[in-house]
PDB file of C-alpha atoms in Angstrom:
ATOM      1  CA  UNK A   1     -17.765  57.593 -29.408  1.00  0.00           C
ATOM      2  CA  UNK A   2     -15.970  54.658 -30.991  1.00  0.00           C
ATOM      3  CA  UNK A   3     -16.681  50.743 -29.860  1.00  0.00           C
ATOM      4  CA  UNK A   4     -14.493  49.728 -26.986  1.00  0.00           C
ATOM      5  CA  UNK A   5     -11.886  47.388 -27.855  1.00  0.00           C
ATOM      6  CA  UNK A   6     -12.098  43.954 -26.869  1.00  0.00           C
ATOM      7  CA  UNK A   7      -9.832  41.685 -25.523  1.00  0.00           C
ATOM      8  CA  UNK A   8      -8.933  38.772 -27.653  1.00  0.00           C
ATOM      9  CA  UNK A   9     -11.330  35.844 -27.075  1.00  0.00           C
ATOM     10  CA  UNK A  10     -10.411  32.837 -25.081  1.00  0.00           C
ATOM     11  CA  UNK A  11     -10.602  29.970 -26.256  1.00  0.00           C
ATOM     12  CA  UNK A  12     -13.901  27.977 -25.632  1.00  0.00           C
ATOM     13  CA  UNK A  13     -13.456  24.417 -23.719  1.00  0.00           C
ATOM     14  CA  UNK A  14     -14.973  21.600 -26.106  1.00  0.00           C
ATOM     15  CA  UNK A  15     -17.568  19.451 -24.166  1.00  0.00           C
ATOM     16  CA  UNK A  16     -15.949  15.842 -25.481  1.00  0.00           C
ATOM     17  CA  UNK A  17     -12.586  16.492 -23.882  1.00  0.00           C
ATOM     18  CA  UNK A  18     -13.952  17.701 -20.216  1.00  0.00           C
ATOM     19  CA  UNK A  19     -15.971  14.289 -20.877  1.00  0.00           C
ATOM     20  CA  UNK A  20     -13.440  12.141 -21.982  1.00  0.00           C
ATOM     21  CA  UNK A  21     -12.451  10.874 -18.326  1.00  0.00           C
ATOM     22  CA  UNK A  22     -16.208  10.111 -18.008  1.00  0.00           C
ATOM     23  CA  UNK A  23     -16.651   7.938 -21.285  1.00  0.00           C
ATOM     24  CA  UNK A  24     -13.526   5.964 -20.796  1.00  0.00           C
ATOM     25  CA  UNK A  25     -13.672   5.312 -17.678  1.00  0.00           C
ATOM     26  CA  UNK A  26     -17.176   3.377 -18.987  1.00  0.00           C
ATOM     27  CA  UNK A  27     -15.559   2.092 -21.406  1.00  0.00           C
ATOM     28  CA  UNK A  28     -12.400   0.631 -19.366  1.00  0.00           C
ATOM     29  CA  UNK A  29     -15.494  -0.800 -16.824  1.00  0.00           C
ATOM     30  CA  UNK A  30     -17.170  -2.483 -19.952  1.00  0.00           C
ATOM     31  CA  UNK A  31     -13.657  -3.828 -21.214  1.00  0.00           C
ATOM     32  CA  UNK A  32     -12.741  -5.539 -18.517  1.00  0.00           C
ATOM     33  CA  UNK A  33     -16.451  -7.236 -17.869  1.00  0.00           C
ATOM     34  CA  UNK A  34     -15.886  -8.534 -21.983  1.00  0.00           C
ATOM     35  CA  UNK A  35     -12.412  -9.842 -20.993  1.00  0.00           C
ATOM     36  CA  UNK A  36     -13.780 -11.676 -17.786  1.00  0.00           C
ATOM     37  CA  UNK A  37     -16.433 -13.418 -19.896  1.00  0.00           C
ATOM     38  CA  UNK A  38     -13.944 -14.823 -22.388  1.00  0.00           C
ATOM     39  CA  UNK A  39     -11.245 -15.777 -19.772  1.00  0.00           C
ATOM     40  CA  UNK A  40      -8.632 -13.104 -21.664  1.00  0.00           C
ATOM     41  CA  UNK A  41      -6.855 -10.315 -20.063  1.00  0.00           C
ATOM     42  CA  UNK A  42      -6.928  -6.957 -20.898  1.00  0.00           C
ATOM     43  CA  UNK A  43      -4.442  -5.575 -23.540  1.00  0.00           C
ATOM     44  CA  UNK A  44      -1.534  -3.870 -21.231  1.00  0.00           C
ATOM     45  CA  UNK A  45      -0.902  -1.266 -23.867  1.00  0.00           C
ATOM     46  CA  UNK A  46      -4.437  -0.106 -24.461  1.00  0.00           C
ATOM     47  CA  UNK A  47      -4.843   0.065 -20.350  1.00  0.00           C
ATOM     48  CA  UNK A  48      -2.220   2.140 -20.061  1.00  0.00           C
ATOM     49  CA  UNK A  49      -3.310   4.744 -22.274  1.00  0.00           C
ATOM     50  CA  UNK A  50      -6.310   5.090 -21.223  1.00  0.00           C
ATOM     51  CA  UNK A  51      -5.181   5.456 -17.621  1.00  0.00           C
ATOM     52  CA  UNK A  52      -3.118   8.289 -19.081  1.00  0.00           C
ATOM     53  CA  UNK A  53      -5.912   9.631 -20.990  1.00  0.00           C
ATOM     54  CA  UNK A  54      -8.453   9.644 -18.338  1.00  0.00           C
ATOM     55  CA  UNK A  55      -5.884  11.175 -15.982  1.00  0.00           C
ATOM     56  CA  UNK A  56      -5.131  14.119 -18.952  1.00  0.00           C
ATOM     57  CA  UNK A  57      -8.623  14.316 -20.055  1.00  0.00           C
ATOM     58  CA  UNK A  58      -8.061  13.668 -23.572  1.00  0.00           C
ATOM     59  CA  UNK A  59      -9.560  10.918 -26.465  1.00  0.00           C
ATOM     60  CA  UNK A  60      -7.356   8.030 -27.323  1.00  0.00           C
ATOM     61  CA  UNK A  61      -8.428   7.884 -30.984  1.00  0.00           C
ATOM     62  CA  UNK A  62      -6.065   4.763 -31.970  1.00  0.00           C
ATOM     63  CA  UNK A  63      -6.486   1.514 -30.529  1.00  0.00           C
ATOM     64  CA  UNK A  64      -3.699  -0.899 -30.435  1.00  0.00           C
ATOM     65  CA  UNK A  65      -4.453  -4.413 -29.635  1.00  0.00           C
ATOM     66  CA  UNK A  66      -1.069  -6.960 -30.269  1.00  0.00           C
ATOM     67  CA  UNK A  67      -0.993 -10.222 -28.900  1.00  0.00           C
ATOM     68  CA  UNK A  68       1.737 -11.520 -26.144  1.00  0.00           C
ATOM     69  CA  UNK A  69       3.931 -14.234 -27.492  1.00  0.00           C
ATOM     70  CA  UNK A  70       3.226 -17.702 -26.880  1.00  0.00           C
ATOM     71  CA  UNK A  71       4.286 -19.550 -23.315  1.00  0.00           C
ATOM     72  CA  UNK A  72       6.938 -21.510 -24.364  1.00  0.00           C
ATOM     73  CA  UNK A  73       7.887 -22.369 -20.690  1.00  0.00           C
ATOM     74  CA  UNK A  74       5.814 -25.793 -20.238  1.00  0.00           C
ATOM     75  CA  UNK A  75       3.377 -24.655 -18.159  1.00  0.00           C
ATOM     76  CA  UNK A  76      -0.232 -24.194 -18.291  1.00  0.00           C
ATOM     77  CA  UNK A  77      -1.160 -21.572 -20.885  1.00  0.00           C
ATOM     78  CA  UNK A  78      -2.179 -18.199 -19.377  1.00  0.00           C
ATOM     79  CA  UNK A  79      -4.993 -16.113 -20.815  1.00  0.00           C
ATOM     80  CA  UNK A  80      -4.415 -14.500 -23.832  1.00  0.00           C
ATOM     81  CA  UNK A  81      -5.073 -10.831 -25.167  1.00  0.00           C
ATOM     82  CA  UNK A  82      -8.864 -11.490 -27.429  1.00  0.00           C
ATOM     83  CA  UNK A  83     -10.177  -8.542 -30.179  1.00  0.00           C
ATOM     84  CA  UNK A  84     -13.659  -9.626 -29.651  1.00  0.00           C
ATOM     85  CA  UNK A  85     -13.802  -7.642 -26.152  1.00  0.00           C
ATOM     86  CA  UNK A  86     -12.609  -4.473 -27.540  1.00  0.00           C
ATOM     87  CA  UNK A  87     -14.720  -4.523 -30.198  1.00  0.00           C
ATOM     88  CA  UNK A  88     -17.625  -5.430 -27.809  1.00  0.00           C
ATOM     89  CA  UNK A  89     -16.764  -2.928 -25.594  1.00  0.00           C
ATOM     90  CA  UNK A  90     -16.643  -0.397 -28.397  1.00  0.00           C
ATOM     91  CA  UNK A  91     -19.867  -1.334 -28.883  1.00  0.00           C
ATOM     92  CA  UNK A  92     -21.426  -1.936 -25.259  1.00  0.00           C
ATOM     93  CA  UNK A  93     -20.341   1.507 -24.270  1.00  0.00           C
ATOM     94  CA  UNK A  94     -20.963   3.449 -27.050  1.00  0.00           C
ATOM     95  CA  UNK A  95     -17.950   4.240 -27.228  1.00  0.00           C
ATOM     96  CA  UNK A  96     -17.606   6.927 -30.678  1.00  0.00           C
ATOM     97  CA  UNK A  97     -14.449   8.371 -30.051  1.00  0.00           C
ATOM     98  CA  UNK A  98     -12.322   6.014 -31.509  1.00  0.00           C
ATOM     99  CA  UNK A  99     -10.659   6.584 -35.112  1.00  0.00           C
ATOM    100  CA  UNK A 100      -8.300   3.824 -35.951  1.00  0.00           C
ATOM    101  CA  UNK A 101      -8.259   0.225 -34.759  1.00  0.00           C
ATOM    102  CA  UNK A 102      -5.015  -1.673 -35.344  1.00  0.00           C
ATOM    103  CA  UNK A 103      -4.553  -5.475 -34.114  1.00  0.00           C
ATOM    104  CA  UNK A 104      -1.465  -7.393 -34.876  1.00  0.00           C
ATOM    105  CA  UNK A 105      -0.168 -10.828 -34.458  1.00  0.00           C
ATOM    106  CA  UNK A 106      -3.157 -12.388 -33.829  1.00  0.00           C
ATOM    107  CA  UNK A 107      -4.819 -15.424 -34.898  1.00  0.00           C
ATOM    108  CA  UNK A 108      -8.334 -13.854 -35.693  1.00  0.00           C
ATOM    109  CA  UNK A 109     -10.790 -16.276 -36.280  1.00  0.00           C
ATOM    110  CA  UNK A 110     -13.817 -15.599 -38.694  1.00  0.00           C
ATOM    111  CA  UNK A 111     -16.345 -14.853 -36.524  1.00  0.00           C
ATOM    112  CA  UNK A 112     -14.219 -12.208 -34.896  1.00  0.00           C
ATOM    113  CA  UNK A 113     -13.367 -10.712 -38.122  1.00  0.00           C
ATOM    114  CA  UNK A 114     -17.419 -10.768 -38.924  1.00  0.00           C
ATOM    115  CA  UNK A 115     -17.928  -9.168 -35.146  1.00  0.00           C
ATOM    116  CA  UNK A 116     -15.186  -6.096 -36.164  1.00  0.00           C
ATOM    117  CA  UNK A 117     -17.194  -5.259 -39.874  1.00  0.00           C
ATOM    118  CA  UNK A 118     -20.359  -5.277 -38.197  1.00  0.00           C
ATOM    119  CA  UNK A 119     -18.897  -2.628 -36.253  1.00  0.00           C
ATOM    120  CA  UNK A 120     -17.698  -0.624 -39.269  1.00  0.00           C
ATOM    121  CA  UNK A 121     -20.955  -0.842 -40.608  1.00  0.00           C
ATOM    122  CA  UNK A 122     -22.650   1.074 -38.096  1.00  0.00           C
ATOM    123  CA  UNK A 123     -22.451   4.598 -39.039  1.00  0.00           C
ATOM    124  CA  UNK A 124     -22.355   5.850 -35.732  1.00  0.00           C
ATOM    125  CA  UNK A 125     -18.777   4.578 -35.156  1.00  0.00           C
ATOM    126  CA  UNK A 126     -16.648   6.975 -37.591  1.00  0.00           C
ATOM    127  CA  UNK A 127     -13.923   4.420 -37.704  1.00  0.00           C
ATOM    128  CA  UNK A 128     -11.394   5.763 -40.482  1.00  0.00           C
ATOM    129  CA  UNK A 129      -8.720   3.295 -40.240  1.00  0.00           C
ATOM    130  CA  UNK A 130      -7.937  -0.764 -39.661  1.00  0.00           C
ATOM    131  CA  UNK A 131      -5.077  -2.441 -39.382  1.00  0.00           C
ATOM    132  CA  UNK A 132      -4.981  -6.476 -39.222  1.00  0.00           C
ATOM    133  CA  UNK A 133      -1.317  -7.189 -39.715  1.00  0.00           C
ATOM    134  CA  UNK A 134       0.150 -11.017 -39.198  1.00  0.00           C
ATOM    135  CA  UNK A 135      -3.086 -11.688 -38.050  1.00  0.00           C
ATOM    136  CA  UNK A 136      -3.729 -15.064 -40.333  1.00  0.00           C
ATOM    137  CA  UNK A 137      -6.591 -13.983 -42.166  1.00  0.00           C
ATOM    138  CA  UNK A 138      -7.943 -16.428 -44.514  1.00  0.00           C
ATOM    139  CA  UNK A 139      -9.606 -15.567 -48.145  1.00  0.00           C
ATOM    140  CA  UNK A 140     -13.320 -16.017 -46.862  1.00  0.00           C
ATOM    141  CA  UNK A 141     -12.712 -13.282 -43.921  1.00  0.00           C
ATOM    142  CA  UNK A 142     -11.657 -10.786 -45.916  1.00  0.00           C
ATOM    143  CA  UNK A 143     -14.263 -11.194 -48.388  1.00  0.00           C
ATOM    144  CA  UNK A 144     -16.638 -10.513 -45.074  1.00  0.00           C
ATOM    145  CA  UNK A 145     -14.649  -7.782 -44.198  1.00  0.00           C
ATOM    146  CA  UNK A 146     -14.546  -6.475 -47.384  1.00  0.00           C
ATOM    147  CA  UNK A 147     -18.540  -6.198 -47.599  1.00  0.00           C
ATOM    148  CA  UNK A 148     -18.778  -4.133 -45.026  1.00  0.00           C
ATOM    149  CA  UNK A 149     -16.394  -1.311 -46.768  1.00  0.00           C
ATOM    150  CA  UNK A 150     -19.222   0.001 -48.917  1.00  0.00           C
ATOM    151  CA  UNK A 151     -21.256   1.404 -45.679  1.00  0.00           C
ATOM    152  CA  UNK A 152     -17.507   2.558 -43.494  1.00  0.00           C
ATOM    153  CA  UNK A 153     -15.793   5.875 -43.237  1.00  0.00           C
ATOM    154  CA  UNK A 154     -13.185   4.101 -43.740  1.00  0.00           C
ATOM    155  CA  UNK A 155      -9.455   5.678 -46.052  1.00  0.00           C
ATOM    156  CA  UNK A 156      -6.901   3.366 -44.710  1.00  0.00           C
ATOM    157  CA  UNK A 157      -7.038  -0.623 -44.801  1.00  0.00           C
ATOM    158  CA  UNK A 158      -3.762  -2.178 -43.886  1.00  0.00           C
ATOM    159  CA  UNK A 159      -3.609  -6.119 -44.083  1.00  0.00           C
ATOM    160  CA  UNK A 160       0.086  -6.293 -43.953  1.00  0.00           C
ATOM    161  CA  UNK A 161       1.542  -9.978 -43.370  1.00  0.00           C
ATOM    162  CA  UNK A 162      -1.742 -12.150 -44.165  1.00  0.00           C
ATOM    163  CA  UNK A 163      -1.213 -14.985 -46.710  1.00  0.00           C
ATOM    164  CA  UNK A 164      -4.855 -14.915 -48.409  1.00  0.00           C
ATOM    165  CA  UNK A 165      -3.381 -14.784 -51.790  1.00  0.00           C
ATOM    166  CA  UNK A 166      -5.014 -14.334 -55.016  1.00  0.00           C
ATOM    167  CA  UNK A 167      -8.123 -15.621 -53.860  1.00  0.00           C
ATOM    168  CA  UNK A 168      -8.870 -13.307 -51.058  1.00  0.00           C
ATOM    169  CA  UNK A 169      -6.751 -10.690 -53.313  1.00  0.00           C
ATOM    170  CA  UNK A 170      -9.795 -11.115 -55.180  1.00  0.00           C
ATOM    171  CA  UNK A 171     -12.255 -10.648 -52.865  1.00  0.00           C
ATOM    172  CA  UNK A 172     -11.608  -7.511 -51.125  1.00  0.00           C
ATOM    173  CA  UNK A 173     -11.022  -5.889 -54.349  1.00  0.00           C
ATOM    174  CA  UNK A 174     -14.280  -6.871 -54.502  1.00  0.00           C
ATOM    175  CA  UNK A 175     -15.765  -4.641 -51.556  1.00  0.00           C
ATOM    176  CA  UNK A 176     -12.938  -2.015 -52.873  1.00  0.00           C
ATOM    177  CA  UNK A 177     -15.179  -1.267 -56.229  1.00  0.00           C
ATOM    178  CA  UNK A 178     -16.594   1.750 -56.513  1.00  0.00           C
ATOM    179  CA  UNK A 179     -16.066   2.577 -52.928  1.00  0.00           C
ATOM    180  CA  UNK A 180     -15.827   6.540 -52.175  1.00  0.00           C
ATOM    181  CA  UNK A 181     -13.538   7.037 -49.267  1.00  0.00           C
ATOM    182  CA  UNK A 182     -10.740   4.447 -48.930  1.00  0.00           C
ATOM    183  CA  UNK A 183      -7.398   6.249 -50.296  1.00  0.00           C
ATOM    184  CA  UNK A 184      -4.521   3.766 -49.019  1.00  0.00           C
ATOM    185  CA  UNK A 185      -4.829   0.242 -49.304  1.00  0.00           C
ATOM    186  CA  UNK A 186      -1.518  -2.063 -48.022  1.00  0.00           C
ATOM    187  CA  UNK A 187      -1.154  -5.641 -49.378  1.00  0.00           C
ATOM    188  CA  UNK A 188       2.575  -5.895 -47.958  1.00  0.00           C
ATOM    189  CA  UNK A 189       3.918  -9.980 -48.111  1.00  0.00           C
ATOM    190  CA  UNK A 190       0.030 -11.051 -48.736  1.00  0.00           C
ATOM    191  CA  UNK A 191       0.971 -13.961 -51.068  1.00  0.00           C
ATOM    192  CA  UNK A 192      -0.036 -12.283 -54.295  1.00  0.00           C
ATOM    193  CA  UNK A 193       0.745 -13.590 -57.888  1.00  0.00           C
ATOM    194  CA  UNK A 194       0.450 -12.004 -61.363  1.00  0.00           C
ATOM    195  CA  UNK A 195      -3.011 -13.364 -60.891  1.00  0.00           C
ATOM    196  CA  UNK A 196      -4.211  -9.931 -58.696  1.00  0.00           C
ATOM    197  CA  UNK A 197      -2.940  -7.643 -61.407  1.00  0.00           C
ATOM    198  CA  UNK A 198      -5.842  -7.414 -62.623  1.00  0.00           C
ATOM    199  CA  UNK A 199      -8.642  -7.008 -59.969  1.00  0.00           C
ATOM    200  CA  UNK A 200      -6.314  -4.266 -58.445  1.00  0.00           C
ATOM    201  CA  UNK A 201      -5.967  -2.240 -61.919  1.00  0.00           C
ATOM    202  CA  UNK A 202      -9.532  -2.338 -61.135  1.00  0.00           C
ATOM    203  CA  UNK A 203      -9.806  -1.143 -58.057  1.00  0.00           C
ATOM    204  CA  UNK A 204      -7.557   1.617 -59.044  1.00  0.00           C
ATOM    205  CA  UNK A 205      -9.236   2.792 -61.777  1.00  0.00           C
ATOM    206  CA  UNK A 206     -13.037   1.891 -60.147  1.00  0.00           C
ATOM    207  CA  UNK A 207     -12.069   3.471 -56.861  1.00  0.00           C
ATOM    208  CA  UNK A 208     -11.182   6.469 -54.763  1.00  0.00           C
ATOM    209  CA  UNK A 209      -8.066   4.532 -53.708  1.00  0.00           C
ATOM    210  CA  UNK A 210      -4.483   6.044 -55.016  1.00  0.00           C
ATOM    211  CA  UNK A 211      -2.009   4.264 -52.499  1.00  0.00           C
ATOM    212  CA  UNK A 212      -0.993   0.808 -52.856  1.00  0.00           C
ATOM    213  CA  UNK A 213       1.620  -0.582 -50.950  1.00  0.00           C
ATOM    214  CA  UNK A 214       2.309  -4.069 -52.145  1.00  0.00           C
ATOM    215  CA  UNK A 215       5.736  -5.098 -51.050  1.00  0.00           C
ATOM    216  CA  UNK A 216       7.155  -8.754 -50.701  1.00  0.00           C
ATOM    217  CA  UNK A 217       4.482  -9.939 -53.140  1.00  0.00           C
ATOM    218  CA  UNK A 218       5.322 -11.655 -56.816  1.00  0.00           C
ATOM    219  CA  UNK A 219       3.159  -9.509 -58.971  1.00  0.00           C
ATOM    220  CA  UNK A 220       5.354  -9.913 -61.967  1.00  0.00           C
TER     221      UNK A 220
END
């Protein structure tokens, strides 16, 4: 007697997206608590999509954090959109679901910047991707940032729109050495001379990294 067909299989329900209303709903909780402590308000944009994704049951796997533009109406400053929260609320909640983190148009100080590569450190959050554009990094914060690229999962850095010049230039290509999973690095309108030639032959021939994207920079 031959084997009874079978039907084609179904496919199985993954565990992480029936739980993703459950571990951002946490993390929203443990958001807003960092926010309160600070005196900043939540970022509208990331709120939103997590509604949505706890509603739809699915992982947000980007963050986007951008700053409101200043109050230029005279009156008292409001509360402004902070990093730090997010990152301790990331980090508060366990929260490993998250992929990329992009913030832009901030004006990140160092300690924050220190805060975010202690979190890329840990190897329990498989962060793959940053993005700090126009957010006034200076030369000394990305050399701290850069230090923490040798223990990341990181293949995209993007610091688009920071003047650190040659000296920070210098420095992340620094934590860029030898490093074994960053493939895209963007240096747009940085404030780069001749002078970062060569610590970014360097990194291209010492690295894993075969995108550049320096734009709006004086190279020659």
């Amino acid at each position: 007697m031959g084997k009874k067909k079978k039907g084609p299989k179904l496919p199985k329900k993954i565990k992480w997206e029936q739980d993703a209303d459950i571990h951002q709903r946490k993390f929203v909780n443990v958001y807003e608590v960092q926010c309160a402590k600070v005196s900043s308000i939540p970022c509208p944009w990331l709120m939103a999509i997590m509604k949505k994704a706890i509603e739809e049951r699915f992982y947000v796997r980007k963050f986007i954090i951008e700053a409101e533009d200043d109050n230029d109406t005279g009156e008292p400053p409001a509360p402004q959109i902070r990093l730090d929260p997010v990152i301790n609320a990331i980090r508060k909640s366990h929260f490993i679901y998250v992929y990329e983190l992009a913030a832009w148009n901030f004006e990140l100080e160092h300690q924050t910047v220190a805060n975010l590569a202690l979190l890329i450190e840990k190897g329990i959050y498989p962060i793959t991707g940053i993005e700090l554009m126009d957010c006034s990094l200076l030369y000394y914060s990305v050399e701290r940032l850069a230090r923490s690229f040798r223990f990341s999962s990181l293949t995209e850095v993007n610091l688009d729109y920071n003047e650190f010049g040659d000296e920070g230039c210098v420095k992340l290509c620094g934590g860029c050495k030898n490093n074994k999973t960053i493939v895209s690095l963007s240096l747009c309108y940085c404030a780069l001379t001749y002078r970062s030639g060569l610590p970014l032959g360097e990194v291209a021939f010492h690295s894993t990294i075969r995108e550049f994207f320096l734009d709006g920079n004086r190279l020659e």
